[in-house]
Amino acid sequence: LAKTTQPISMDSYEGQEVNITCSHNNIATNDYITWYQQFPSQGPRFIIQGYKTKVTNEVASLFIPADRKSSTLSLPRVSLSDTAVYYCLVAPGYSSASKIIFGSGTRLSIRP
Amino acid sequence: SQTIHQWPATLVQPVGSPLSLECTVEGTSNPNLYWYRQAAGRGLQLLFYSVGIGQISSEVPQNLSASRPQDRQFILSSKKLLLSDSGFYLCAWSAFGTDINYGYTFGSGTRLTVV
C-alpha cells in the first residue's frame, strides 16, 4: 500500500480557501485517492475520492496532477465547523488488497 | 442504503475484565470489515481485518482478538483488559464492486476506558 505524507497541522481563518496536500510517491496504477474528515469522538467521514485530474463535489475539490504522486484537497470558504483532522488514503478502489492503513492526518484549525 | 452499527458508544471497564464490542453492517453482502483503535490525539491504528466469515487477520500483537461469526457481523474481544487497551475503537467496512464511491465507511465508535 502506498505510504502518504501530510502536514501535521494547518491553521486558517473563516471564509478562506484551504488547500491540504498529500504526497504519495509510490502510488500504484490501480490506486484511488480518498480523503476523510474526522471530528473528535466520531468515525472518519468520506469527503471525496478521485483517480486523476480534478474531482469536485458539494463540499470540496480534489486536484491530482498527471504523475499522481500527490493530491490536494481544497476546501472553499472554510467555517469554524471545518475544524477537524483530515486523512488522505491511497488504496485500490475495488480491491484484492484487504487492509487499509491511515496516515497521521492533518489537524486543521479554523479561527474566526 | 448501507449502514454500519457499532455499540456501545461508551464503556468503562475494570482491569482484568472481559470485553466484547460488536459491529454489524446492513445493506451489503461480503464486506471487508476492520477494527481500528485511536489513542487520544493520535491517528488510526489497524487492529484486525476480515475478508469473510471466520477469516481474521491481525495487524498488531496484543491483548485483543476478533471474530466474524456471520457475514455482516464483526466482534472485538478481550479475555482480560489492560489499562493500555483504553482508546477509541472504530469499526469500518468496504465492499468490492465497480462503484468506487463506496470508499470505506466507519461506525460511530466506542470510547473504552479501562480503570
Short mmCIF file of N, CA, C and O in Angstrom, two decimals, chain B residues 21-115:
data_model
loop_
_atom_site.label_atom_id
_atom_site.label_comp_id
_atom_site.label_asym_id
_atom_site.label_seq_id
_atom_site.Cartn_x
_atom_site.Cartn_y
_atom_site.Cartn_z
N LEU B 21 -17.05 -5.96 21.91
CA LEU B 21 -17.61 -4.87 21.12
C LEU B 21 -18.16 -5.46 19.84
O LEU B 21 -17.50 -6.28 19.20
N GLU B 22 -19.33 -5.02 19.45
CA GLU B 22 -19.98 -5.61 18.28
C GLU B 22 -20.21 -4.56 17.18
O GLU B 22 -20.50 -3.40 17.46
N CYS B 23 -20.07 -5.02 15.96
CA CYS B 23 -20.27 -4.17 14.79
C CYS B 23 -21.08 -4.97 13.77
O CYS B 23 -20.77 -6.13 13.49
N THR B 24 -22.11 -4.35 13.23
CA THR B 24 -22.89 -5.00 12.19
C THR B 24 -23.09 -4.06 11.01
O THR B 24 -23.18 -2.84 11.19
N VAL B 25 -23.16 -4.63 9.84
CA VAL B 25 -23.34 -3.86 8.62
C VAL B 25 -24.63 -4.30 7.95
O VAL B 25 -24.96 -5.49 7.95
N GLU B 26 -25.36 -3.34 7.40
CA GLU B 26 -26.60 -3.64 6.69
C GLU B 26 -26.54 -3.10 5.28
O GLU B 26 -25.88 -2.10 5.01
N GLY B 27 -27.23 -3.76 4.39
CA GLY B 27 -27.37 -3.24 3.04
C GLY B 27 -26.26 -3.63 2.09
O GLY B 27 -26.17 -3.09 0.98
N THR B 28 -25.43 -4.57 2.48
CA THR B 28 -24.39 -5.04 1.59
C THR B 28 -24.06 -6.48 1.96
O THR B 28 -24.44 -6.95 3.03
N SER B 29 -23.39 -7.16 1.09
CA SER B 29 -23.00 -8.53 1.39
C SER B 29 -21.51 -8.70 1.12
O SER B 29 -20.92 -7.98 0.30
N ASN B 30 -20.91 -9.63 1.85
CA ASN B 30 -19.50 -9.94 1.72
C ASN B 30 -18.60 -8.71 1.85
O ASN B 30 -17.68 -8.52 1.05
N PRO B 31 -18.84 -7.87 2.84
CA PRO B 31 -17.96 -6.71 3.00
C PRO B 31 -16.64 -7.09 3.62
O PRO B 31 -16.54 -8.11 4.33
N ASN B 32 -15.61 -6.29 3.37
CA ASN B 32 -14.41 -6.34 4.19
C ASN B 32 -14.70 -5.58 5.48
O ASN B 32 -15.30 -4.51 5.43
N LEU B 33 -14.29 -6.12 6.59
CA LEU B 33 -14.55 -5.48 7.87
C LEU B 33 -13.24 -5.23 8.61
O LEU B 33 -12.30 -6.02 8.49
N TYR B 34 -13.22 -4.14 9.35
CA TYR B 34 -11.99 -3.70 10.00
C TYR B 34 -12.29 -3.24 11.42
O TYR B 34 -13.35 -2.67 11.70
N TRP B 35 -11.31 -3.43 12.31
CA TRP B 35 -11.31 -2.79 13.62
C TRP B 35 -10.07 -1.92 13.72
O TRP B 35 -8.95 -2.37 13.45
N TYR B 36 -10.31 -0.65 14.11
CA TYR B 36 -9.24 0.29 14.35
C TYR B 36 -9.28 0.76 15.80
O TYR B 36 -10.34 0.77 16.43
N ARG B 37 -8.12 1.21 16.28
CA ARG B 37 -8.07 1.85 17.58
C ARG B 37 -7.37 3.20 17.40
O ARG B 37 -6.41 3.32 16.64
N GLN B 38 -7.88 4.16 18.14
CA GLN B 38 -7.30 5.50 18.08
C GLN B 38 -7.07 6.00 19.50
O GLN B 38 -8.01 6.17 20.27
N ALA B 39 -5.80 6.20 19.84
CA ALA B 39 -5.48 6.80 21.12
C ALA B 39 -5.76 8.30 21.05
O ALA B 39 -5.82 8.87 19.96
N ALA B 40 -5.90 8.91 22.20
CA ALA B 40 -6.25 10.34 22.26
C ALA B 40 -5.26 11.17 21.45
O ALA B 40 -4.05 11.10 21.68
N GLY B 41 -5.78 11.96 20.51
CA GLY B 41 -4.94 12.85 19.72
C GLY B 41 -4.04 12.17 18.72
O GLY B 41 -3.14 12.81 18.17
N ARG B 42 -4.26 10.90 18.49
CA ARG B 42 -3.38 10.15 17.58
C ARG B 42 -4.14 9.67 16.35
O ARG B 42 -5.35 9.86 16.23
N GLY B 43 -3.42 9.04 15.45
CA GLY B 43 -4.01 8.52 14.23
C GLY B 43 -4.68 7.17 14.45
O GLY B 43 -4.79 6.68 15.57
N LEU B 44 -5.13 6.59 13.36
CA LEU B 44 -5.85 5.32 13.40
C LEU B 44 -4.89 4.15 13.27
O LEU B 44 -4.07 4.10 12.36
N GLN B 45 -5.02 3.21 14.18
CA GLN B 45 -4.18 2.00 14.16
C GLN B 45 -5.05 0.82 13.77
O GLN B 45 -6.02 0.50 14.47
N LEU B 46 -4.70 0.16 12.67
CA LEU B 46 -5.46 -1.01 12.24
C LEU B 46 -5.15 -2.18 13.16
O LEU B 46 -3.99 -2.53 13.38
N LEU B 47 -6.19 -2.79 13.72
CA LEU B 47 -6.04 -3.92 14.63
C LEU B 47 -6.30 -5.25 13.91
O LEU B 47 -5.50 -6.17 13.97
N PHE B 48 -7.45 -5.35 13.28
CA PHE B 48 -7.86 -6.58 12.61
C PHE B 48 -8.62 -6.24 11.33
O PHE B 48 -9.24 -5.20 11.24
N TYR B 49 -8.57 -7.16 10.38
CA TYR B 49 -9.45 -7.04 9.23
C TYR B 49 -9.89 -8.43 8.82
O TYR B 49 -9.23 -9.44 9.14
N SER B 50 -11.02 -8.47 8.12
CA SER B 50 -11.63 -9.75 7.75
C SER B 50 -12.22 -9.65 6.36
O SER B 50 -12.94 -8.70 6.04
N VAL B 51 -11.95 -10.66 5.53
CA VAL B 51 -12.49 -10.67 4.18
C VAL B 51 -13.65 -11.63 4.04
O VAL B 51 -14.27 -11.73 2.98
N GLY B 52 -13.96 -12.36 5.12
CA GLY B 52 -15.08 -13.28 5.06
C GLY B 52 -15.31 -13.95 6.39
O GLY B 52 -14.52 -13.80 7.33
N ILE B 53 -16.39 -14.71 6.48
CA ILE B 53 -16.76 -15.40 7.72
C ILE B 53 -15.59 -16.25 8.19
O ILE B 53 -15.04 -17.05 7.41
N GLY B 54 -15.24 -16.09 9.45
CA GLY B 54 -14.19 -16.90 10.04
C GLY B 54 -12.78 -16.55 9.61
O GLY B 54 -11.81 -17.17 10.07
N GLN B 55 -12.63 -15.55 8.74
CA GLN B 55 -11.30 -15.17 8.25
C GLN B 55 -10.87 -13.87 8.91
O GLN B 55 -11.44 -12.81 8.64
N ILE B 56 -9.88 -13.96 9.78
CA ILE B 56 -9.42 -12.81 10.55
C ILE B 56 -7.92 -12.67 10.36
O ILE B 56 -7.18 -13.65 10.49
N SER B 57 -7.48 -11.44 10.09
CA SER B 57 -6.05 -11.15 10.04
C SER B 57 -5.74 -10.11 11.09
O SER B 57 -6.46 -9.12 11.23
N SER B 58 -4.67 -10.37 11.84
CA SER B 58 -4.28 -9.48 12.92
C SER B 58 -3.08 -8.65 12.47
O SER B 58 -2.13 -9.20 11.89
N GLU B 59 -3.15 -7.37 12.75
CA GLU B 59 -2.07 -6.48 12.36
C GLU B 59 -1.09 -6.20 13.49
O GLU B 59 0.07 -5.93 13.25
N VAL B 60 -1.57 -6.24 14.71
CA VAL B 60 -0.74 -5.86 15.85
C VAL B 60 -0.88 -6.90 16.96
O VAL B 60 -1.99 -7.15 17.41
N PRO B 61 0.23 -7.52 17.38
CA PRO B 61 0.14 -8.46 18.51
C PRO B 61 -0.36 -7.75 19.76
O PRO B 61 0.15 -6.69 20.10
N GLN B 62 -1.36 -8.30 20.42
CA GLN B 62 -1.93 -7.55 21.52
C GLN B 62 -2.83 -8.45 22.35
O GLN B 62 -2.94 -9.63 22.12
N ASN B 63 -3.52 -7.79 23.23
CA ASN B 63 -4.40 -8.45 24.19
C ASN B 63 -5.80 -8.65 23.62
O ASN B 63 -6.70 -9.06 24.34
N LEU B 64 -6.01 -8.37 22.37
CA LEU B 64 -7.34 -8.40 21.78
C LEU B 64 -7.46 -9.49 20.74
O LEU B 64 -6.46 -9.96 20.19
N SER B 65 -8.69 -9.88 20.45
CA SER B 65 -8.97 -10.84 19.38
C SER B 65 -10.22 -10.39 18.65
O SER B 65 -10.98 -9.56 19.15
N ALA B 66 -10.42 -10.91 17.47
CA ALA B 66 -11.61 -10.56 16.68
C ALA B 66 -12.23 -11.82 16.12
O ALA B 66 -11.54 -12.82 15.91
N SER B 67 -13.52 -11.76 15.89
CA SER B 67 -14.21 -12.88 15.28
C SER B 67 -15.27 -12.37 14.33
O SER B 67 -15.77 -11.24 14.45
N ARG B 68 -15.59 -13.21 13.36
CA ARG B 68 -16.62 -12.86 12.37
C ARG B 68 -17.54 -14.07 12.23
O ARG B 68 -17.37 -14.90 11.34
N PRO B 69 -18.51 -14.17 13.11
CA PRO B 69 -19.40 -15.34 13.09
C PRO B 69 -20.42 -15.32 11.95
O PRO B 69 -20.89 -16.38 11.54
N GLN B 70 -20.74 -14.14 11.45
CA GLN B 70 -21.68 -14.00 10.33
C GLN B 70 -21.10 -13.02 9.31
O GLN B 70 -20.18 -12.25 9.64
N ASP B 71 -21.66 -13.03 8.13
CA ASP B 71 -21.11 -12.23 7.03
C ASP B 71 -21.00 -10.76 7.38
O ASP B 71 -20.03 -10.08 7.02
N ARG B 72 -22.00 -10.22 8.10
CA ARG B 72 -22.04 -8.79 8.36
C ARG B 72 -21.89 -8.46 9.84
O ARG B 72 -22.36 -7.43 10.30
N GLN B 73 -21.21 -9.33 10.57
CA GLN B 73 -21.01 -9.12 12.00
C GLN B 73 -19.54 -9.29 12.33
O GLN B 73 -18.91 -10.29 11.94
N PHE B 74 -19.00 -8.33 13.08
CA PHE B 74 -17.59 -8.34 13.43
C PHE B 74 -17.50 -8.02 14.91
O PHE B 74 -18.07 -7.02 15.36
N ILE B 75 -16.79 -8.84 15.66
CA ILE B 75 -16.74 -8.69 17.11
C ILE B 75 -15.30 -8.55 17.57
O ILE B 75 -14.42 -9.31 17.14
N LEU B 76 -15.07 -7.60 18.44
CA LEU B 76 -13.75 -7.39 19.06
C LEU B 76 -13.84 -7.82 20.51
O LEU B 76 -14.75 -7.40 21.22
N SER B 77 -12.89 -8.64 20.94
CA SER B 77 -12.98 -9.21 22.28
C SER B 77 -11.64 -9.16 23.00
O SER B 77 -10.58 -9.04 22.38
N SER B 78 -11.76 -9.29 24.32
CA SER B 78 -10.58 -9.49 25.16
C SER B 78 -11.00 -10.34 26.35
O SER B 78 -12.10 -10.17 26.87
N LYS B 79 -10.12 -11.21 26.79
CA LYS B 79 -10.43 -12.02 27.97
C LYS B 79 -10.13 -11.24 29.24
O LYS B 79 -10.84 -11.36 30.24
N LYS B 80 -9.05 -10.44 29.19
CA LYS B 80 -8.66 -9.66 30.36
C LYS B 80 -8.11 -8.31 29.91
O LYS B 80 -7.01 -8.23 29.36
N LEU B 81 -8.85 -7.25 30.17
CA LEU B 81 -8.44 -5.93 29.71
C LEU B 81 -7.24 -5.39 30.50
O LEU B 81 -7.09 -5.63 31.70
N LEU B 82 -6.41 -4.63 29.80
CA LEU B 82 -5.28 -3.94 30.38
C LEU B 82 -5.57 -2.43 30.33
O LEU B 82 -6.37 -1.97 29.52
N LEU B 83 -4.87 -1.67 31.15
CA LEU B 83 -5.03 -0.22 31.11
C LEU B 83 -4.72 0.31 29.72
O LEU B 83 -5.37 1.25 29.24
N SER B 84 -3.74 -0.29 29.07
CA SER B 84 -3.32 0.18 27.75
C SER B 84 -4.34 -0.11 26.65
O SER B 84 -4.17 0.35 25.52
N ASP B 85 -5.39 -0.83 26.98
CA ASP B 85 -6.44 -1.09 25.98
C ASP B 85 -7.41 0.07 25.87
O ASP B 85 -8.27 0.08 24.98
N SER B 86 -7.29 1.06 26.73
CA SER B 86 -8.16 2.23 26.63
C SER B 86 -7.95 2.94 25.30
O SER B 86 -6.84 3.03 24.78
N GLY B 87 -9.05 3.44 24.76
CA GLY B 87 -8.95 4.16 23.49
C GLY B 87 -10.30 4.25 22.81
O GLY B 87 -11.33 3.85 23.37
N PHE B 88 -10.27 4.75 21.61
CA PHE B 88 -11.47 4.91 20.80
C PHE B 88 -11.42 3.84 19.72
O PHE B 88 -10.50 3.81 18.90
N TYR B 89 -12.40 2.95 19.72
CA TYR B 89 -12.40 1.81 18.80
C TYR B 89 -13.41 2.05 17.69
O TYR B 89 -14.57 2.38 17.94
N LEU B 90 -12.95 1.86 16.48
CA LEU B 90 -13.78 2.11 15.32
C LEU B 90 -13.88 0.86 14.46
O LEU B 90 -12.88 0.22 14.18
N CYS B 91 -15.08 0.58 14.03
CA CYS B 91 -15.35 -0.48 13.07
C CYS B 91 -15.56 0.17 11.70
O CYS B 91 -16.12 1.27 11.60
N ALA B 92 -15.12 -0.49 10.65
CA ALA B 92 -15.31 0.04 9.31
C ALA B 92 -15.57 -1.10 8.34
O ALA B 92 -15.22 -2.26 8.62
N TRP B 93 -16.17 -0.77 7.20
CA TRP B 93 -16.38 -1.76 6.18
C TRP B 93 -16.08 -1.17 4.80
O TRP B 93 -16.13 0.02 4.57
N SER B 94 -15.72 -2.06 3.90
CA SER B 94 -15.60 -1.69 2.49
C SER B 94 -16.09 -2.86 1.67
O SER B 94 -16.15 -3.99 2.15
N ALA B 95 -16.49 -2.59 0.45
CA ALA B 95 -17.05 -3.65 -0.38
C ALA B 95 -16.40 -3.64 -1.75
O ALA B 95 -16.04 -2.59 -2.27
N PHE B 96 -16.25 -4.80 -2.31
CA PHE B 96 -15.79 -4.89 -3.69
C PHE B 96 -16.89 -4.38 -4.60
O PHE B 96 -18.05 -4.39 -4.27
N GLY B 97 -16.49 -3.95 -5.77
CA GLY B 97 -17.50 -3.57 -6.73
C GLY B 97 -16.97 -2.54 -7.68
O GLY B 97 -15.86 -2.04 -7.55
N THR B 98 -17.77 -2.22 -8.65
CA THR B 98 -17.34 -1.25 -9.63
C THR B 98 -17.66 0.17 -9.19
O THR B 98 -17.21 1.12 -9.81
N ASP B 99 -18.44 0.30 -8.12
CA ASP B 99 -18.77 1.63 -7.62
C ASP B 99 -17.69 2.06 -6.66
O ASP B 99 -17.70 1.71 -5.49
N ILE B 100 -16.74 2.83 -7.12
CA ILE B 100 -15.61 3.19 -6.26
C ILE B 100 -16.03 4.15 -5.16
O ILE B 100 -15.29 4.38 -4.22
N ASN B 101 -17.20 4.72 -5.29
CA ASN B 101 -17.61 5.66 -4.27
C ASN B 101 -18.07 5.00 -2.98
O ASN B 101 -18.46 5.68 -2.05
N TYR B 102 -18.03 3.70 -2.93
CA TYR B 102 -18.25 3.04 -1.64
C TYR B 102 -17.23 3.54 -0.63
O TYR B 102 -17.53 3.75 0.52
N GLY B 103 -16.00 3.66 -1.06
CA GLY B 103 -14.94 4.06 -0.13
C GLY B 103 -14.94 3.14 1.07
O GLY B 103 -15.24 1.95 0.98
N TYR B 104 -14.61 3.66 2.20
CA TYR B 104 -14.62 2.92 3.45
C TYR B 104 -15.52 3.68 4.41
O TYR B 104 -15.36 4.87 4.60
N THR B 105 -16.47 2.97 5.01
CA THR B 105 -17.44 3.60 5.89
C THR B 105 -17.19 3.18 7.32
O THR B 105 -17.04 1.99 7.60
N PHE B 106 -17.18 4.16 8.20
CA PHE B 106 -16.87 3.91 9.60
C PHE B 106 -18.11 3.98 10.48
O PHE B 106 -19.05 4.73 10.19
N GLY B 107 -18.09 3.20 11.54
CA GLY B 107 -19.10 3.32 12.56
C GLY B 107 -18.84 4.54 13.42
O GLY B 107 -17.87 5.28 13.21
N SER B 108 -19.69 4.73 14.40
CA SER B 108 -19.60 5.92 15.24
C SER B 108 -18.59 5.78 16.37
O SER B 108 -18.28 6.76 17.04
N GLY B 109 -18.08 4.58 16.57
CA GLY B 109 -17.01 4.40 17.53
C GLY B 109 -17.46 4.04 18.94
O GLY B 109 -18.59 4.32 19.34
N THR B 110 -16.56 3.41 19.68
CA THR B 110 -16.76 3.08 21.10
C THR B 110 -15.60 3.66 21.89
O THR B 110 -14.45 3.34 21.61
N ARG B 111 -15.92 4.48 22.86
CA ARG B 111 -14.90 5.04 23.74
C ARG B 111 -14.75 4.09 24.92
O ARG B 111 -15.64 3.97 25.75
N LEU B 112 -13.62 3.39 24.98
CA LEU B 112 -13.36 2.43 26.05
C LEU B 112 -12.36 3.02 27.04
O LEU B 112 -11.27 3.44 26.66
N THR B 113 -12.75 3.02 28.30
CA THR B 113 -11.85 3.45 29.37
C THR B 113 -11.67 2.28 30.33
O THR B 113 -12.65 1.78 30.89
N VAL B 114 -10.44 1.86 30.48
CA VAL B 114 -10.13 0.77 31.41
C VAL B 114 -9.58 1.40 32.68
O VAL B 114 -8.62 2.18 32.65
N VAL B 115 -10.20 1.05 33.81
CA VAL B 115 -9.83 1.70 35.08
C VAL B 115 -9.30 0.68 36.10
O VAL B 115 -9.51 -0.52 35.94
#
